[in-house]
PDB file of C-alpha atoms in Angstrom:
ATOM      1  CA  VAL A   1     134.336  43.911 134.742  1.00  0.00           C
ATOM      2  CA  ALA A   2     137.011  42.482 137.033  1.00  0.00           C
ATOM      3  CA  ILE A   3     134.400  40.942 139.329  1.00  0.00           C
ATOM      4  CA  ARG A   4     132.525  39.355 136.411  1.00  0.00           C
ATOM      5  CA  ARG A   5     135.754  37.898 135.010  1.00  0.00           C
ATOM      6  CA  SER A   6     136.979  36.597 138.366  1.00  0.00           C
ATOM      7  CA  SER A   7     136.699  32.922 139.302  1.00  0.00           C
ATOM      8  CA  GLY A   8     137.838  32.682 142.912  1.00  0.00           C
ATOM      9  CA  ASP A   9     135.615  32.340 145.961  1.00  0.00           C
ATOM     10  CA  LEU A  10     136.633  35.733 147.352  1.00  0.00           C
ATOM     11  CA  VAL A  11     137.124  39.194 145.858  1.00  0.00           C
ATOM     12  CA  LEU A  12     139.392  41.791 147.478  1.00  0.00           C
ATOM     13  CA  ASN A  13     138.703  45.471 146.823  1.00  0.00           C
ATOM     14  CA  VAL A  14     141.712  47.768 147.269  1.00  0.00           C
ATOM     15  CA  ASP A  15     142.090  51.481 146.501  1.00  0.00           C
ATOM     16  CA  SER A  16     144.915  52.454 144.146  1.00  0.00           C
ATOM     17  CA  ASP A  17     146.637  54.509 146.868  1.00  0.00           C
ATOM     18  CA  THR A  18     146.459  51.791 149.525  1.00  0.00           C
ATOM     19  CA  THR A  19     149.310  49.541 150.678  1.00  0.00           C
ATOM     20  CA  LEU A  20     148.418  46.236 152.338  1.00  0.00           C
ATOM     21  CA  ALA A  21     150.382  44.454 155.036  1.00  0.00           C
ATOM     22  CA  SER A  22     151.703  41.103 153.792  1.00  0.00           C
ATOM     23  CA  ASP A  23     149.205  39.075 155.846  1.00  0.00           C
ATOM     24  CA  VAL A  24     146.013  41.043 155.056  1.00  0.00           C
ATOM     25  CA  VAL A  25     144.627  38.601 152.484  1.00  0.00           C
ATOM     26  CA  ALA A  26     145.198  35.598 154.763  1.00  0.00           C
ATOM     27  CA  LYS A  27     143.578  37.266 157.777  1.00  0.00           C
ATOM     28  CA  LEU A  28     140.526  38.482 155.861  1.00  0.00           C
ATOM     29  CA  ALA A  29     140.140  35.092 154.148  1.00  0.00           C
ATOM     30  CA  LEU A  30     140.213  33.400 157.559  1.00  0.00           C
ATOM     31  CA  LYS A  31     137.220  35.495 158.664  1.00  0.00           C
ATOM     32  CA  MET A  32     135.437  34.681 155.396  1.00  0.00           C
ATOM     33  CA  GLN A  33     135.605  30.925 156.089  1.00  0.00           C
ATOM     34  CA  ASP A  34     132.269  31.353 157.851  1.00  0.00           C
ATOM     35  CA  PRO A  35     129.660  31.064 155.041  1.00  0.00           C
ATOM     36  CA  ALA A  36     127.367  33.493 156.890  1.00  0.00           C
ATOM     37  CA  VAL A  37     129.900  36.313 156.354  1.00  0.00           C
ATOM     38  CA  GLY A  38     129.433  38.251 153.119  1.00  0.00           C
ATOM     39  CA  ALA A  39     132.131  40.887 153.577  1.00  0.00           C
ATOM     40  CA  ALA A  40     134.999  41.796 155.893  1.00  0.00           C
ATOM     41  CA  MET A  41     137.126  44.915 156.136  1.00  0.00           C
ATOM     42  CA  GLY A  42     140.569  45.534 157.597  1.00  0.00           C
ATOM     43  CA  GLN A  43     141.875  48.321 159.808  1.00  0.00           C
ATOM     44  CA  LEU A  44     142.769  51.553 158.008  1.00  0.00           C
ATOM     45  CA  ALA A  45     145.695  53.805 158.831  1.00  0.00           C
ATOM     46  CA  ALA A  46     147.131  56.924 157.193  1.00  0.00           C
ATOM     47  CA  SER A  47     150.329  56.054 155.326  1.00  0.00           C
ATOM     48  CA  ASN A  48     151.275  59.761 155.236  1.00  0.00           C
ATOM     49  CA  ARG A  49     150.460  60.299 158.918  1.00  0.00           C
ATOM     50  CA  SER A  50     153.628  62.288 159.672  1.00  0.00           C
ATOM     51  CA  ASP A  51     153.176  64.844 156.848  1.00  0.00           C
ATOM     52  CA  THR A  52     150.999  67.500 158.528  1.00  0.00           C
ATOM     53  CA  TRP A  53     148.876  68.164 161.612  1.00  0.00           C
ATOM     54  CA  LEU A  54     145.812  67.298 159.500  1.00  0.00           C
ATOM     55  CA  THR A  55     147.106  63.874 158.465  1.00  0.00           C
ATOM     56  CA  ARG A  56     147.853  63.088 162.125  1.00  0.00           C
ATOM     57  CA  LEU A  57     144.285  63.981 163.081  1.00  0.00           C
ATOM     58  CA  ILE A  58     142.855  61.937 160.192  1.00  0.00           C
ATOM     59  CA  ASP A  59     144.937  58.943 161.262  1.00  0.00           C
ATOM     60  CA  MET A  60     143.432  59.309 164.743  1.00  0.00           C
ATOM     61  CA  GLU A  61     139.970  59.604 163.176  1.00  0.00           C
ATOM     62  CA  TYR A  62     140.553  56.383 161.202  1.00  0.00           C
ATOM     63  CA  TRP A  63     141.656  54.560 164.354  1.00  0.00           C
ATOM     64  CA  LEU A  64     138.493  55.616 166.174  1.00  0.00           C
ATOM     65  CA  ALA A  65     136.243  54.815 163.202  1.00  0.00           C
ATOM     66  CA  CYS A  66     137.743  51.322 162.922  1.00  0.00           C
ATOM     67  CA  ASN A  67     138.469  50.288 166.503  1.00  0.00           C
ATOM     68  CA  GLU A  68     135.451  51.869 168.163  1.00  0.00           C
ATOM     69  CA  GLU A  69     132.673  52.255 165.587  1.00  0.00           C
ATOM     70  CA  ARG A  70     133.348  49.297 163.237  1.00  0.00           C
ATOM     71  CA  ALA A  71     134.500  47.046 166.057  1.00  0.00           C
ATOM     72  CA  ALA A  72     131.292  47.722 168.001  1.00  0.00           C
ATOM     73  CA  GLN A  73     129.136  47.133 164.918  1.00  0.00           C
ATOM     74  CA  ALA A  74     130.971  43.879 164.182  1.00  0.00           C
ATOM     75  CA  ARG A  75     130.176  42.735 167.728  1.00  0.00           C
ATOM     76  CA  PHE A  76     126.552  42.642 166.542  1.00  0.00           C
ATOM     77  CA  GLY A  77     127.320  41.154 163.104  1.00  0.00           C
ATOM     78  CA  ALA A  78     126.735  44.197 160.929  1.00  0.00           C
ATOM     79  CA  VAL A  79     129.528  46.593 160.008  1.00  0.00           C
ATOM     80  CA  MET A  80     127.489  49.271 158.227  1.00  0.00           C
ATOM     81  CA  CYS A  81     130.242  50.256 155.789  1.00  0.00           C
ATOM     82  CA  CYS A  82     133.093  47.979 154.693  1.00  0.00           C
ATOM     83  CA  CYS A  83     135.444  50.739 153.567  1.00  0.00           C
ATOM     84  CA  GLY A  84     136.677  50.848 149.976  1.00  0.00           C
ATOM     85  CA  PRO A  85     140.455  50.911 150.666  1.00  0.00           C
ATOM     86  CA  CYS A  86     140.426  47.310 151.952  1.00  0.00           C
ATOM     87  CA  ALA A  87     137.373  45.048 151.905  1.00  0.00           C
ATOM     88  CA  MET A  88     136.898  41.384 150.970  1.00  0.00           C
ATOM     89  CA  TYR A  89     133.630  40.020 149.569  1.00  0.00           C
ATOM     90  CA  ARG A  90     132.143  36.591 148.979  1.00  0.00           C
ATOM     91  CA  ARG A  91     132.019  36.319 145.205  1.00  0.00           C
ATOM     92  CA  SER A  92     128.893  34.104 145.058  1.00  0.00           C
ATOM     93  CA  ALA A  93     126.907  36.811 146.874  1.00  0.00           C
ATOM     94  CA  LEU A  94     128.608  39.643 145.025  1.00  0.00           C
ATOM     95  CA  VAL A  95     127.615  38.281 141.611  1.00  0.00           C
ATOM     96  CA  LEU A  96     123.948  38.134 142.648  1.00  0.00           C
ATOM     97  CA  LEU A  97     124.076  41.787 143.746  1.00  0.00           C
ATOM     98  CA  LEU A  98     126.059  43.219 140.827  1.00  0.00           C
ATOM     99  CA  ASP A  99     123.052  44.368 138.808  1.00  0.00           C
ATOM    100  CA  GLN A 100     121.718  46.370 141.776  1.00  0.00           C
ATOM    101  CA  TYR A 101     125.217  47.641 142.501  1.00  0.00           C
ATOM    102  CA  GLU A 102     125.965  48.799 138.960  1.00  0.00           C
ATOM    103  CA  THR A 103     122.630  50.567 138.492  1.00  0.00           C
ATOM    104  CA  GLN A 104     122.704  52.467 141.781  1.00  0.00           C
ATOM    105  CA  LEU A 105     120.442  55.516 141.550  1.00  0.00           C
ATOM    106  CA  PHE A 106     119.700  58.415 143.882  1.00  0.00           C
ATOM    107  CA  ARG A 107     116.686  60.625 143.180  1.00  0.00           C
ATOM    108  CA  GLY A 108     116.456  59.014 139.754  1.00  0.00           C
ATOM    109  CA  LYS A 109     120.039  59.771 138.718  1.00  0.00           C
ATOM    110  CA  PRO A 110     123.075  57.450 138.545  1.00  0.00           C
ATOM    111  CA  SER A 111     125.124  57.677 141.748  1.00  0.00           C
ATOM    112  CA  ASP A 112     128.923  57.820 141.716  1.00  0.00           C
ATOM    113  CA  PHE A 113     129.758  58.208 145.408  1.00  0.00           C
ATOM    114  CA  GLY A 114     129.562  56.044 148.512  1.00  0.00           C
ATOM    115  CA  GLU A 115     129.758  52.794 146.566  1.00  0.00           C
ATOM    116  CA  ASP A 116     131.399  50.930 149.461  1.00  0.00           C
ATOM    117  CA  ARG A 117     128.619  51.775 151.917  1.00  0.00           C
ATOM    118  CA  HIS A 118     125.972  50.921 149.324  1.00  0.00           C
ATOM    119  CA  LEU A 119     127.490  47.520 148.604  1.00  0.00           C
ATOM    120  CA  THR A 120     127.705  46.776 152.336  1.00  0.00           C
ATOM    121  CA  ILE A 121     124.006  47.573 152.739  1.00  0.00           C
ATOM    122  CA  LEU A 122     123.194  45.241 149.834  1.00  0.00           C
ATOM    123  CA  MET A 123     125.166  42.444 151.527  1.00  0.00           C
ATOM    124  CA  LEU A 124     123.258  42.943 154.779  1.00  0.00           C
ATOM    125  CA  LYS A 125     119.940  43.012 152.925  1.00  0.00           C
ATOM    126  CA  ALA A 126     120.910  39.657 151.392  1.00  0.00           C
ATOM    127  CA  GLY A 127     121.023  38.233 154.931  1.00  0.00           C
ATOM    128  CA  LEU A 128     124.809  38.028 155.254  1.00  0.00           C
ATOM    129  CA  ARG A 129     126.993  39.333 158.080  1.00  0.00           C
ATOM    130  CA  THR A 130     129.672  41.966 157.592  1.00  0.00           C
ATOM    131  CA  GLU A 131     132.778  41.856 159.790  1.00  0.00           C
ATOM    132  CA  TYR A 132     135.812  43.840 160.915  1.00  0.00           C
ATOM    133  CA  VAL A 133     139.311  42.331 161.218  1.00  0.00           C
ATOM    134  CA  PRO A 134     141.468  44.696 163.338  1.00  0.00           C
ATOM    135  CA  ASP A 135     144.805  42.999 162.674  1.00  0.00           C
ATOM    136  CA  ALA A 136     144.455  43.173 158.863  1.00  0.00           C
ATOM    137  CA  ILE A 137     146.236  46.522 158.404  1.00  0.00           C
ATOM    138  CA  ALA A 138     145.882  48.672 155.279  1.00  0.00           C
ATOM    139  CA  ALA A 139     147.658  52.037 154.957  1.00  0.00           C
ATOM    140  CA  THR A 140     146.090  54.607 152.647  1.00  0.00           C
ATOM    141  CA  ILE A 141     147.003  58.144 151.602  1.00  0.00           C
ATOM    142  CA  VAL A 142     144.793  60.784 153.239  1.00  0.00           C
ATOM    143  CA  PRO A 143     144.279  64.470 152.357  1.00  0.00           C
ATOM    144  CA  ASP A 144     147.026  66.741 153.691  1.00  0.00           C
ATOM    145  CA  ARG A 145     145.154  70.014 153.073  1.00  0.00           C
ATOM    146  CA  LEU A 146     141.872  71.238 154.523  1.00  0.00           C
ATOM    147  CA  GLY A 147     140.083  71.878 151.207  1.00  0.00           C
ATOM    148  CA  PRO A 148     140.363  68.308 149.829  1.00  0.00           C
ATOM    149  CA  TYR A 149     139.584  66.918 153.297  1.00  0.00           C
ATOM    150  CA  LEU A 150     136.348  68.924 153.579  1.00  0.00           C
ATOM    151  CA  ARG A 151     135.281  67.835 150.082  1.00  0.00           C
ATOM    152  CA  GLN A 152     135.937  64.212 151.044  1.00  0.00           C
ATOM    153  CA  GLN A 153     133.937  64.579 154.260  1.00  0.00           C
ATOM    154  CA  LEU A 154     131.023  66.190 152.423  1.00  0.00           C
ATOM    155  CA  ARG A 155     130.976  63.289 149.956  1.00  0.00           C
ATOM    156  CA  TRP A 156     131.028  60.746 152.784  1.00  0.00           C
ATOM    157  CA  ALA A 157     128.299  62.600 154.676  1.00  0.00           C
ATOM    158  CA  ARG A 158     126.052  62.562 151.600  1.00  0.00           C
ATOM    159  CA  SER A 159     126.637  58.824 151.322  1.00  0.00           C
ATOM    160  CA  THR A 160     125.821  58.244 155.000  1.00  0.00           C
ATOM    161  CA  PHE A 161     122.538  60.155 154.846  1.00  0.00           C
ATOM    162  CA  ARG A 162     121.499  58.605 151.529  1.00  0.00           C
ATOM    163  CA  ASP A 163     122.238  54.997 152.422  1.00  0.00           C
ATOM    164  CA  THR A 164     120.590  55.360 155.811  1.00  0.00           C
ATOM    165  CA  LEU A 165     117.333  55.878 153.916  1.00  0.00           C
ATOM    166  CA  LEU A 166     118.027  52.671 151.975  1.00  0.00           C
ATOM    167  CA  ALA A 167     118.782  50.802 155.200  1.00  0.00           C
ATOM    168  CA  LEU A 168     115.719  51.830 157.222  1.00  0.00           C
ATOM    169  CA  ARG A 169     113.798  48.660 156.350  1.00  0.00           C
ATOM    170  CA  LEU A 170     116.886  46.625 157.172  1.00  0.00           C
ATOM    171  CA  LEU A 171     117.356  47.943 160.717  1.00  0.00           C
ATOM    172  CA  PRO A 172     114.483  46.000 162.402  1.00  0.00           C
ATOM    173  CA  SER A 173     116.183  42.734 161.382  1.00  0.00           C
ATOM    174  CA  LEU A 174     119.471  43.776 163.009  1.00  0.00           C
ATOM    175  CA  ASP A 175     120.408  44.130 166.669  1.00  0.00           C
ATOM    176  CA  ARG A 176     118.879  47.188 168.338  1.00  0.00           C
ATOM    177  CA  TYR A 177     122.368  48.583 168.956  1.00  0.00           C
ATOM    178  CA  LEU A 178     122.706  49.124 165.197  1.00  0.00           C
ATOM    179  CA  THR A 179     119.549  51.254 165.149  1.00  0.00           C
ATOM    180  CA  LEU A 180     120.961  53.379 167.978  1.00  0.00           C
ATOM    181  CA  ASP A 181     124.287  53.677 166.148  1.00  0.00           C
ATOM    182  CA  VAL A 182     122.730  54.676 162.809  1.00  0.00           C
ATOM    183  CA  VAL A 183     120.450  57.246 164.470  1.00  0.00           C
ATOM    184  CA  GLY A 184     123.467  58.710 166.274  1.00  0.00           C
ATOM    185  CA  GLN A 185     125.512  58.882 163.065  1.00  0.00           C
ATOM    186  CA  ASN A 186     122.791  60.838 161.292  1.00  0.00           C
ATOM    187  CA  LEU A 187     121.364  63.053 164.040  1.00  0.00           C
ATOM    188  CA  GLY A 188     124.667  63.751 165.785  1.00  0.00           C
ATOM    189  CA  PRO A 189     126.272  65.891 163.038  1.00  0.00           C
ATOM    190  CA  LEU A 190     123.029  67.827 162.493  1.00  0.00           C
ATOM    191  CA  LEU A 191     122.622  68.592 166.197  1.00  0.00           C
ATOM    192  CA  LEU A 192     126.296  69.507 166.448  1.00  0.00           C
ATOM    193  CA  ALA A 193     126.027  71.976 163.553  1.00  0.00           C
ATOM    194  CA  LEU A 194     122.851  73.465 165.038  1.00  0.00           C
ATOM    195  CA  SER A 195     124.470  73.864 168.470  1.00  0.00           C
ATOM    196  CA  VAL A 196     127.545  75.580 167.012  1.00  0.00           C
ATOM    197  CA  LEU A 197     125.437  77.965 164.910  1.00  0.00           C
ATOM    198  CA  ALA A 198     123.188  78.780 167.869  1.00  0.00           C
ATOM    199  CA  GLY A 199     126.212  79.442 170.063  1.00  0.00           C
ATOM    200  CA  LEU A 200     127.844  81.722 167.497  1.00  0.00           C
ATOM    201  CA  ALA A 201     124.583  83.595 166.969  1.00  0.00           C
ATOM    202  CA  GLN A 202     124.150  84.163 170.714  1.00  0.00           C
ATOM    203  CA  PHE A 203     127.723  85.394 171.057  1.00  0.00           C
ATOM    204  CA  ALA A 204     127.407  87.723 168.042  1.00  0.00           C
ATOM    205  CA  LEU A 205     123.975  89.164 168.886  1.00  0.00           C
ATOM    206  CA  LYS A 206     124.050  89.294 172.688  1.00  0.00           C
ATOM    207  CA  GLY A 207     127.751  89.281 173.478  1.00  0.00           C
ATOM    208  CA  THR A 208     127.273  86.555 176.093  1.00  0.00           C
ATOM    209  CA  VAL A 209     128.959  83.188 176.455  1.00  0.00           C
ATOM    210  CA  PRO A 210     126.637  80.503 174.973  1.00  0.00           C
ATOM    211  CA  TRP A 211     126.893  78.086 177.892  1.00  0.00           C
ATOM    212  CA  SER A 212     123.828  76.118 176.766  1.00  0.00           C
ATOM    213  CA  ALA A 213     125.464  75.396 173.399  1.00  0.00           C
ATOM    214  CA  VAL A 214     128.751  74.478 175.085  1.00  0.00           C
ATOM    215  CA  LEU A 215     126.961  72.068 177.438  1.00  0.00           C
ATOM    216  CA  MET A 216     125.023  70.558 174.509  1.00  0.00           C
ATOM    217  CA  ILE A 217     128.231  69.906 172.555  1.00  0.00           C
ATOM    218  CA  ALA A 218     129.934  68.418 175.633  1.00  0.00           C
ATOM    219  CA  SER A 219     126.927  66.192 176.320  1.00  0.00           C
ATOM    220  CA  MET A 220     126.836  64.972 172.717  1.00  0.00           C
ATOM    221  CA  THR A 221     130.551  64.143 172.881  1.00  0.00           C
ATOM    222  CA  ILE A 222     130.107  62.131 176.083  1.00  0.00           C
ATOM    223  CA  ILE A 223     127.074  60.267 174.703  1.00  0.00           C
ATOM    224  CA  ARG A 224     128.893  59.488 171.462  1.00  0.00           C
ATOM    225  CA  CYS A 225     131.908  58.103 173.332  1.00  0.00           C
TER     226      CYS A 225
END
């Protein structure tokens, strides 16, 4: 409703628990001056970083996700998910995509998760670039307990796997690095889980150190970095 009632050239999406630095709008708008850019996201940080050991780790995770993953994707013109807490969109493109966005389905049922990743994919399919602006800082509240964090991660993982299927036809039109990155994002967690389970099974059944699983996990970490 807000998007349909808006009249400006740009639309800024902000989560209710997110605090923006005073210059975020100006810095994102500067990136959006290029008409080929459909969306741009800022750098996320945990506003409650100092609360627990978990919030400190999540803040580190956000830094890596923004300044390694998103920054690398932006180098090739296609950030694969402009995150919901702070993302700016070109309204003229957004209006054309709203019908697809509002009627998002998965396996024939209305979808209510991963809307930021889905909208980013729609922007890329429309032929527009998506960008990352590292000095546009947005601080958001992150889970401080393991249960809510795991539920959040499960929701995000479902979104990643689902929207990868939607993006498969898009990948050939993007730089080959993006294909490598998307494959790594989807296969990496599955191989990691399999390696951990295999290692635990070997230790439980044979009582031996699962060096093959340890080496696999170390190799995956090095490759990912």
